[in-house]
Tab-separated table of C-alpha atoms in Angstrom:
chain	number	residue	atom	x	y	z
J	1	MET	CA	-9.120	-34.085	34.250
J	2	LYS	CA	-6.183	-35.190	32.179
J	3	ARG	CA	-7.039	-36.410	28.726
J	4	THR	CA	-5.430	-39.580	27.477
J	5	LYS	CA	-3.055	-39.227	24.586
J	6	GLN	CA	-5.529	-41.029	22.363
J	7	MET	CA	-8.326	-38.643	23.305
J	8	ARG	CA	-6.076	-35.660	22.744
J	9	GLN	CA	-4.958	-36.868	19.345
J	10	SER	CA	-8.504	-37.546	18.297
J	11	GLU	CA	-9.592	-34.047	19.340
J	12	LEU	CA	-6.496	-32.550	17.763
J	13	LYS	CA	-7.340	-34.174	14.464
J	14	SER	CA	-10.890	-32.854	14.418
J	15	THR	CA	-9.761	-29.390	15.554
J	16	ILE	CA	-7.305	-29.162	12.674
J	17	GLU	CA	-9.914	-30.412	10.241
J	18	ALA	CA	-12.328	-27.742	11.404
J	19	THR	CA	-9.763	-24.900	11.474
J	20	PRO	CA	-6.928	-25.893	9.147
J	21	PHE	CA	-5.101	-22.566	9.542
J	22	ILE	CA	-4.602	-22.955	13.295
J	23	THR	CA	-0.976	-22.808	14.500
J	24	ASP	CA	0.861	-25.255	16.719
J	25	GLU	CA	1.186	-22.491	19.319
J	26	THR	CA	-2.570	-22.012	19.515
J	27	LEU	CA	-3.165	-25.749	19.629
J	28	ALA	CA	-0.652	-26.101	22.458
J	29	ASN	CA	-2.459	-23.442	24.474
J	30	GLN	CA	-5.825	-24.920	23.707
J	31	PHE	CA	-4.840	-28.429	24.753
J	32	GLY	CA	-2.667	-27.353	27.667
J	33	VAL	CA	0.407	-29.164	26.351
J	34	SER	CA	3.762	-28.071	24.932
J	35	ILE	CA	4.299	-27.167	21.289
J	36	GLN	CA	6.673	-30.120	21.089
J	37	THR	CA	3.844	-32.451	22.114
J	38	ILE	CA	1.604	-31.029	19.394
J	39	ARG	CA	4.377	-31.559	16.848
J	40	LEU	CA	4.843	-35.167	17.938
J	41	ASP	CA	1.074	-35.713	17.830
J	42	ARG	CA	0.953	-34.299	14.309
J	43	MET	CA	3.792	-36.558	13.224
J	44	GLU	CA	2.079	-39.635	14.639
J	45	LEU	CA	-1.172	-38.589	12.969
J	46	SER	CA	0.666	-37.707	9.727
J	47	ILE	CA	-0.732	-34.160	9.776
J	48	PRO	CA	1.690	-31.812	7.999
J	49	GLU	CA	2.741	-28.445	9.470
J	50	LEU	CA	0.597	-25.342	8.962
J	51	ARG	CA	2.327	-23.997	5.866
J	52	GLU	CA	2.098	-27.320	4.045
J	53	ARG	CA	-1.458	-27.735	5.269
J	54	ILE	CA	-2.543	-24.398	3.831
J	55	LYS	CA	-0.907	-25.226	0.535
J	56	SER	CA	-2.290	-28.729	0.254
J	57	VAL	CA	-5.811	-27.771	1.317
J	58	ALA	CA	-5.758	-24.897	-1.100
J	59	THR	CA	-4.125	-26.431	-4.129
J	60	GLN	CA	-6.429	-29.415	-4.278
J	61	GLU	CA	-8.685	-27.397	-6.543
J	62	TRP	CA	-6.114	-24.918	-7.757
J	63	ASN	CA	-5.446	-25.435	-11.402
J	64	GLU	CA	-5.703	-21.867	-12.600
J	65	THR	CA	-3.000	-19.300	-13.281
J	66	VAL	CA	-2.833	-15.658	-12.435
J	67	LYS	CA	-3.567	-13.629	-15.565
J	68	ALA	CA	-3.415	-9.953	-14.625
J	69	LEU	CA	0.217	-9.957	-13.507
J	70	PRO	CA	3.206	-12.317	-13.342
J	71	ILE	CA	2.827	-14.497	-10.241
J	72	GLU	CA	6.136	-13.267	-8.804
J	73	GLU	CA	4.731	-9.728	-8.713
J	74	VAL	CA	2.053	-10.771	-6.239
J	75	ILE	CA	3.035	-9.629	-2.745
J	76	GLY	CA	2.866	-12.736	-0.584
J	77	GLU	CA	2.622	-16.326	-1.702
J	78	VAL	CA	-0.540	-17.284	-3.560
J	79	VAL	CA	-1.736	-20.647	-2.240
J	80	ASP	CA	-5.196	-20.754	-3.720
J	81	LEU	CA	-6.778	-19.228	-6.772
J	82	GLU	CA	-10.006	-19.510	-8.635
J	83	LEU	CA	-10.165	-16.675	-11.145
J	84	ASP	CA	-13.018	-14.217	-10.649
J	85	GLN	CA	-14.017	-16.177	-7.549
J	86	ARG	CA	-11.502	-16.260	-4.720
J	87	ALA	CA	-7.828	-16.369	-3.817
J	88	ILE	CA	-5.648	-16.835	-0.749
J	89	SER	CA	-2.108	-15.661	-0.061
J	90	ILE	CA	0.344	-15.864	2.829
J	91	LEU	CA	2.737	-13.120	3.911
J	92	ASP	CA	5.252	-13.665	6.684
J	93	ILE	CA	5.956	-10.368	8.434
J	94	LYS	CA	9.713	-9.878	8.584
J	95	ALA	CA	12.047	-7.080	9.627
J	96	GLU	CA	11.657	-5.288	6.290
J	97	HIS	CA	7.885	-5.011	6.779
J	98	VAL	CA	7.834	-3.320	10.177
J	99	PHE	CA	8.506	0.052	11.747
J	100	SER	CA	11.999	-0.158	13.235
J	101	ARG	CA	10.801	1.522	16.389
J	102	ASN	CA	8.035	-0.807	17.533
J	103	HIS	CA	8.156	-3.802	15.117
J	104	ILE	CA	4.572	-3.188	14.034
J	105	ALA	CA	3.890	-4.098	10.404
J	106	ARG	CA	3.588	-1.030	8.202
J	107	GLY	CA	0.140	-0.534	6.726
J	108	HIS	CA	1.280	-0.440	3.133
J	109	HIS	CA	2.588	-3.997	3.270
J	110	LEU	CA	-0.770	-5.361	4.441
J	111	PHE	CA	-2.355	-3.185	1.785
J	112	ALA	CA	0.094	-4.474	-0.853
J	113	GLN	CA	-0.703	-8.092	-0.027
J	114	ALA	CA	-4.452	-7.491	-0.215
J	115	ASN	CA	-4.328	-5.222	-3.242
J	116	SER	CA	-2.112	-7.489	-5.297
J	117	LEU	CA	-4.347	-10.440	-4.422
J	118	ALA	CA	-7.330	-8.401	-5.627
J	119	VAL	CA	-5.463	-7.853	-8.903
J	120	ALA	CA	-4.404	-11.498	-9.146
J	121	VAL	CA	-7.918	-12.857	-8.741
J	122	ILE	CA	-9.223	-10.953	-11.765
J	123	ASP	CA	-9.634	-13.067	-14.893
J	124	GLU	CA	-8.304	-10.447	-17.282
J	125	GLU	CA	-4.974	-9.371	-18.767
J	126	LEU	CA	-5.278	-5.875	-17.322
J	127	ALA	CA	-6.700	-5.125	-13.899
J	128	LEU	CA	-6.125	-1.874	-12.029
J	129	THR	CA	-7.418	-0.610	-8.722
J	130	ALA	CA	-9.827	2.296	-9.040
J	131	GLU	CA	-10.967	2.766	-5.456
J	132	SER	CA	-10.527	1.087	-2.137
J	133	ARG	CA	-11.802	1.306	1.411
J	134	ILE	CA	-9.657	-0.399	4.013
J	135	ARG	CA	-9.535	-0.967	7.745
J	136	PHE	CA	-6.655	-2.000	9.986
J	137	MET	CA	-8.205	-3.869	12.902
J	138	ARG	CA	-5.224	-4.674	15.019
J	139	GLN	CA	-1.470	-4.274	14.928
J	140	VAL	CA	0.472	-7.062	13.265
J	141	LYS	CA	3.898	-7.795	14.711
J	142	GLN	CA	7.108	-9.039	13.192
J	143	GLY	CA	7.109	-12.853	13.072
J	144	GLU	CA	3.372	-13.147	12.487
J	145	ARG	CA	1.914	-14.790	9.402
J	146	VAL	CA	-0.850	-12.976	7.565
J	147	ILE	CA	-3.323	-14.979	5.516
J	148	ALA	CA	-5.295	-12.839	3.077
J	149	LYS	CA	-8.490	-14.156	1.545
J	150	ALA	CA	-9.972	-12.441	-1.473
J	151	PHE	CA	-13.550	-12.969	-2.499
J	152	VAL	CA	-15.024	-11.564	-5.721
J	153	ARG	CA	-18.413	-10.046	-4.981
J	154	GLY	CA	-19.337	-9.217	-8.576
J	155	ASP	CA	-19.567	-6.154	-10.803
J	156	ASP	CA	-21.056	-2.784	-9.908
J	157	ASP	CA	-23.094	-0.612	-12.266
J	158	LYS	CA	-19.953	1.051	-13.630
J	159	GLY	CA	-18.652	-2.363	-14.682
J	160	ARG	CA	-16.042	-2.440	-11.958
J	161	THR	CA	-15.395	-5.702	-10.164
J	162	LEU	CA	-15.744	-5.567	-6.390
J	163	VAL	CA	-13.279	-7.686	-4.450
J	164	ASP	CA	-13.410	-8.103	-0.672
J	165	VAL	CA	-10.203	-9.035	1.085
J	166	HIS	CA	-9.997	-10.125	4.716
J	167	SER	CA	-6.605	-10.795	6.272
J	168	PHE	CA	-6.045	-12.886	9.351
J	169	VAL	CA	-3.332	-13.738	11.842
J	170	GLU	CA	-4.373	-17.140	13.085
J	171	ASN	CA	-8.118	-16.749	13.374
J	172	GLU	CA	-8.123	-13.033	14.173
J	173	GLU	CA	-8.988	-10.543	11.473
J	174	VAL	CA	-6.312	-7.857	11.194
J	175	PHE	CA	-7.213	-6.125	7.943
J	176	ALA	CA	-10.263	-5.746	5.726
J	177	GLY	CA	-10.531	-4.034	2.399
J	178	THR	CA	-12.924	-3.568	-0.480
J	179	PHE	CA	-11.327	-2.993	-3.853
J	180	GLU	CA	-13.106	-1.637	-6.918
J	181	MET	CA	-11.162	-3.076	-9.806
J	182	PHE	CA	-11.103	-1.642	-13.276
J	183	ARG	CA	-10.689	-4.363	-15.877
J	184	GLN	CA	-9.880	-4.099	-19.530
J	185	GLN	CA	-12.458	-6.128	-21.376
J	186	GLU	CA	-10.879	-8.156	-24.133
J	187	SER	CA	-12.015	-6.404	-27.261
J	188	LYS	CA	-12.997	-8.504	-30.236
J	189	GLU	CA	-12.657	-5.742	-32.823
E	1	MET	CA	3.756	34.619	-34.406
E	2	LYS	CA	7.178	33.953	-32.970
E	3	ARG	CA	7.807	35.365	-29.538
E	4	THR	CA	11.068	37.158	-28.904
E	5	LYS	CA	13.429	35.483	-26.471
E	6	GLN	CA	12.797	38.276	-23.999
E	7	MET	CA	9.027	37.807	-24.186
E	8	ARG	CA	9.393	34.063	-23.807
E	9	GLN	CA	11.675	34.371	-20.786
E	10	SER	CA	9.331	36.856	-19.146
E	11	GLU	CA	6.353	34.511	-19.662
E	12	LEU	CA	8.422	31.541	-18.563
E	13	LYS	CA	9.266	33.280	-15.311
E	14	SER	CA	5.660	34.085	-14.502
E	15	THR	CA	4.493	30.599	-15.517
E	16	ILE	CA	6.982	28.991	-13.145
E	17	GLU	CA	6.007	31.386	-10.377
E	18	ALA	CA	2.350	30.501	-10.836
E	19	THR	CA	2.931	26.721	-11.139
E	20	PRO	CA	6.273	25.958	-9.474
E	21	PHE	CA	5.901	22.160	-9.876
E	22	ILE	CA	5.755	22.326	-13.698
E	23	THR	CA	8.388	20.265	-15.535
E	24	ASP	CA	10.762	21.406	-18.275
E	25	GLU	CA	9.022	18.989	-20.636
E	26	THR	CA	5.640	20.617	-20.107
E	27	LEU	CA	7.132	24.082	-20.417
E	28	ALA	CA	8.822	23.101	-23.681
E	29	ASN	CA	5.499	21.884	-25.101
E	30	GLN	CA	3.679	24.928	-23.836
E	31	PHE	CA	6.163	27.382	-25.353
E	32	GLY	CA	6.771	25.370	-28.514
E	33	VAL	CA	10.532	25.191	-27.955
E	34	SER	CA	12.977	22.421	-27.101
E	35	ILE	CA	13.656	21.268	-23.559
E	36	GLN	CA	17.229	22.455	-24.041
E	37	THR	CA	15.943	25.997	-24.733
E	38	ILE	CA	13.897	25.923	-21.529
E	39	ARG	CA	16.976	24.800	-19.600
E	40	LEU	CA	19.077	27.600	-21.066
E	41	ASP	CA	16.300	30.108	-20.314
E	42	ARG	CA	16.162	28.881	-16.733
E	43	MET	CA	19.918	29.209	-16.385
E	44	GLU	CA	19.876	32.761	-17.718
E	45	LEU	CA	17.003	33.611	-15.396
E	46	SER	CA	18.683	31.772	-12.492
E	47	ILE	CA	15.638	29.558	-11.961
E	48	PRO	CA	16.722	26.231	-10.476
E	49	GLU	CA	15.480	22.872	-11.813
E	50	LEU	CA	12.176	21.428	-10.646
E	51	ARG	CA	13.522	19.257	-7.856
E	52	GLU	CA	15.495	22.097	-6.300
E	53	ARG	CA	12.538	24.405	-6.816
E	54	ILE	CA	10.175	22.147	-4.912
E	55	LYS	CA	12.674	21.825	-2.108
E	56	SER	CA	13.468	25.524	-1.843
E	57	VAL	CA	9.830	26.595	-2.043
E	58	ALA	CA	8.936	24.052	0.570
E	59	THR	CA	11.791	24.277	3.025
E	60	GLN	CA	11.560	28.006	3.495
E	61	GLU	CA	9.247	27.394	6.423
E	62	TRP	CA	10.295	23.869	7.206
E	63	ASN	CA	11.983	23.708	10.547
E	64	GLU	CA	10.192	20.754	12.091
E	65	THR	CA	11.162	17.109	12.311
E	66	VAL	CA	9.155	13.989	11.724
E	67	LYS	CA	8.205	12.463	15.070
E	68	ALA	CA	6.110	9.368	14.409
E	69	LEU	CA	8.785	7.455	12.476
E	70	PRO	CA	12.435	7.833	11.445
E	71	ILE	CA	12.568	10.088	8.382
E	72	GLU	CA	14.252	7.369	6.295
E	73	GLU	CA	11.184	5.164	6.787
E	74	VAL	CA	8.995	7.646	4.947
E	75	ILE	CA	8.345	6.402	1.406
E	76	GLY	CA	9.378	9.258	-0.869
E	77	GLU	CA	11.389	12.328	0.009
E	78	VAL	CA	9.772	14.710	2.472
E	79	VAL	CA	10.312	18.270	1.238
E	80	ASP	CA	7.913	20.135	3.476
E	81	LEU	CA	6.528	19.489	6.919
E	82	GLU	CA	4.512	21.350	9.477
E	83	LEU	CA	3.457	18.867	12.157
E	84	ASP	CA	-0.300	18.369	12.519
E	85	GLN	CA	-0.788	20.780	9.607
E	86	ARG	CA	0.632	19.696	6.270
E	87	ALA	CA	3.443	17.856	4.514
E	88	ILE	CA	4.731	17.288	0.991
E	89	SER	CA	6.794	14.421	-0.422
E	90	ILE	CA	8.217	13.479	-3.806
E	91	LEU	CA	8.415	9.963	-5.230
E	92	ASP	CA	10.084	9.243	-8.559
E	93	ILE	CA	8.465	6.225	-10.184
E	94	LYS	CA	11.202	3.797	-11.161
E	95	ALA	CA	11.353	0.258	-12.528
E	96	GLU	CA	10.858	-1.258	-9.074
E	97	HIS	CA	7.535	0.577	-8.646
E	98	VAL	CA	5.785	-0.583	-11.802
E	99	PHE	CA	4.148	-3.670	-13.251
E	100	SER	CA	6.745	-5.265	-15.544
E	101	ARG	CA	4.113	-5.805	-18.197
E	102	ASN	CA	2.874	-2.261	-18.817
E	103	HIS	CA	5.138	-0.001	-16.714
E	104	ILE	CA	2.172	1.331	-14.771
E	105	ALA	CA	2.962	2.223	-11.157
E	106	ARG	CA	1.588	-0.337	-8.728
E	107	GLY	CA	-1.116	0.997	-6.457
E	108	HIS	CA	0.591	0.049	-3.234
E	109	HIS	CA	3.531	2.345	-3.929
E	110	LEU	CA	1.272	5.382	-4.363
E	111	PHE	CA	-0.548	4.215	-1.262
E	112	ALA	CA	2.742	3.793	0.629
E	113	GLN	CA	3.861	7.320	-0.244
E	114	ALA	CA	0.545	8.823	0.864
E	115	ASN	CA	0.132	6.640	3.936
E	116	SER	CA	3.641	7.208	5.243
E	117	LEU	CA	3.213	10.943	4.704
E	118	ALA	CA	-0.011	10.764	6.715
E	119	VAL	CA	1.973	9.072	9.498
E	120	ALA	CA	4.856	11.550	9.234
E	121	VAL	CA	2.640	14.619	9.558
E	122	ILE	CA	1.278	13.505	12.938
E	123	ASP	CA	2.821	15.300	15.912
E	124	GLU	CA	3.055	12.203	18.101
E	125	GLU	CA	5.519	9.402	18.818
E	126	LEU	CA	3.053	6.721	17.761
E	127	ALA	CA	0.692	7.097	14.831
E	128	LEU	CA	-1.035	4.188	13.108
E	129	THR	CA	-3.542	4.045	10.291
E	130	ALA	CA	-6.985	2.870	11.382
E	131	GLU	CA	-9.003	3.348	8.215
E	132	SER	CA	-8.530	4.760	4.769
E	133	ARG	CA	-10.518	5.500	1.658
E	134	ILE	CA	-8.497	5.958	-1.514
E	135	ARG	CA	-8.963	6.633	-5.198
E	136	PHE	CA	-6.608	6.111	-8.116
E	137	MET	CA	-7.543	8.725	-10.722
E	138	ARG	CA	-5.196	7.928	-13.519
E	139	GLN	CA	-2.354	5.560	-14.284
E	140	VAL	CA	1.107	6.743	-13.328
E	141	LYS	CA	3.927	5.610	-15.584
E	142	GLN	CA	7.569	4.802	-14.959
E	143	GLY	CA	9.645	8.009	-15.131
E	144	GLU	CA	6.928	10.230	-13.695
E	145	ARG	CA	7.358	12.170	-10.489
E	146	VAL	CA	4.577	12.008	-7.919
E	147	ILE	CA	4.149	14.885	-5.486
E	148	ALA	CA	1.971	13.999	-2.513
E	149	LYS	CA	0.450	16.717	-0.365
E	150	ALA	CA	-0.955	15.876	3.033
E	151	PHE	CA	-3.319	18.178	4.844
E	152	VAL	CA	-4.513	17.574	8.406
E	153	ARG	CA	-8.253	18.163	8.591
E	154	GLY	CA	-8.591	17.731	12.362
E	155	ASP	CA	-9.895	15.125	14.778
E	156	ASP	CA	-13.126	13.162	14.515
E	157	ASP	CA	-15.395	12.274	17.442
E	158	LYS	CA	-13.431	9.084	18.133
E	159	GLY	CA	-10.295	11.178	18.620
E	160	ARG	CA	-8.779	10.022	15.346
E	161	THR	CA	-6.923	12.533	13.233
E	162	LEU	CA	-8.164	12.861	9.653
E	163	VAL	CA	-5.489	13.446	7.050
E	164	ASP	CA	-6.259	14.142	3.383
E	165	VAL	CA	-3.592	13.312	0.854
E	166	HIS	CA	-3.688	14.366	-2.796
E	167	SER	CA	-0.951	13.211	-5.154
E	168	PHE	CA	-0.098	14.876	-8.432
E	169	VAL	CA	1.972	14.296	-11.537
E	170	GLU	CA	2.674	17.797	-12.766
E	171	ASN	CA	-0.642	19.493	-12.126
E	172	GLU	CA	-2.815	16.444	-12.620
E	173	GLU	CA	-4.231	14.629	-9.622
E	174	VAL	CA	-3.445	10.918	-9.791
E	175	PHE	CA	-4.356	9.725	-6.299
E	176	ALA	CA	-6.497	10.899	-3.405
E	177	GLY	CA	-6.837	9.387	0.020
E	178	THR	CA	-8.351	10.072	3.395
E	179	PHE	CA	-6.578	8.492	6.333
E	180	GLU	CA	-8.021	8.093	9.826
E	181	MET	CA	-4.991	8.073	12.055
E	182	PHE	CA	-4.889	6.594	15.518
E	183	ARG	CA	-2.479	8.489	17.729
E	184	GLN	CA	-1.113	7.574	21.101
E	185	GLN	CA	-1.681	10.536	23.359
E	186	GLU	CA	1.325	11.150	25.559
E	187	SER	CA	0.117	10.070	28.966
E	188	LYS	CA	1.065	12.148	31.969
E	189	GLU	CA	0.313	9.507	34.590
């Protein structure tokens, strides 16, 4: 049964509201229409493209600044940040991030995105990684966009801050890491 | 008590034999002489400088080639390699590897050196990191030289190859990691 344009646009709107990080490609597949149709629908509905959507959703509440390092030293683009709570960054996988032979993203770039986000989320002038446990769930290819989400779990008994980072391509998890962060407490001596 | 030059040179020789990765700076401190004196001693004794020493020690038995990636994609300089056994690489920490604020090496560069060495040591066309557990033991500063040593422990019950990597500045361990490597078995179908 063919949906009317109105029905499709209504569903499209609610789909994007529910999963704001969904791409036009995925939407096109899901609705059985061309990417061009999705783009036209978005324009008519005044829904911005994914990148703008991520930024605008994220920055609504983002009025904090990275403390532990200059923002330009974060690998990837920080689009959301609440110090000692959570942070989100985007990394587009380009030629310089992949193995030349098979165009699979090299592990240390996914690690760098996640690790620098774990540093950035810490509300302290000095934050260093002490330990980490990471998993690469599936290969990431050149051209894909990785969205890393950091979540601060709290402090352990050694006073280290535990940060969980999960990285996604569209809605599929590609990387997960736990980072034990050492932080320099501001001394009041 | 001041040592004679002959005594010092004899001790210097045996010290370098015992700890070939020791720097001129450390030797100078240890022997209470200037770095220049150590250099002159080395020249008289025909002991090459550290970098050459590491290479010559290592490459004596090195007649294998990296298979899993082009050698220029390894982070750091590979100076020793025995496929599926062990490998050594050197990474000099420069301005591009450190936080601008405190000149401490960023974790992902130490990780990249270790991880790419863990890939390089695998005797297979395709090797990818599945999981990793890492520890940063002490801060590494700009100007320091990191020597990473990979050792292949064997395969686990999922058929993944376990590689241990320990990285040192002089004789002090600065980083340790265990990498579970997925390898594509050459299929004979």
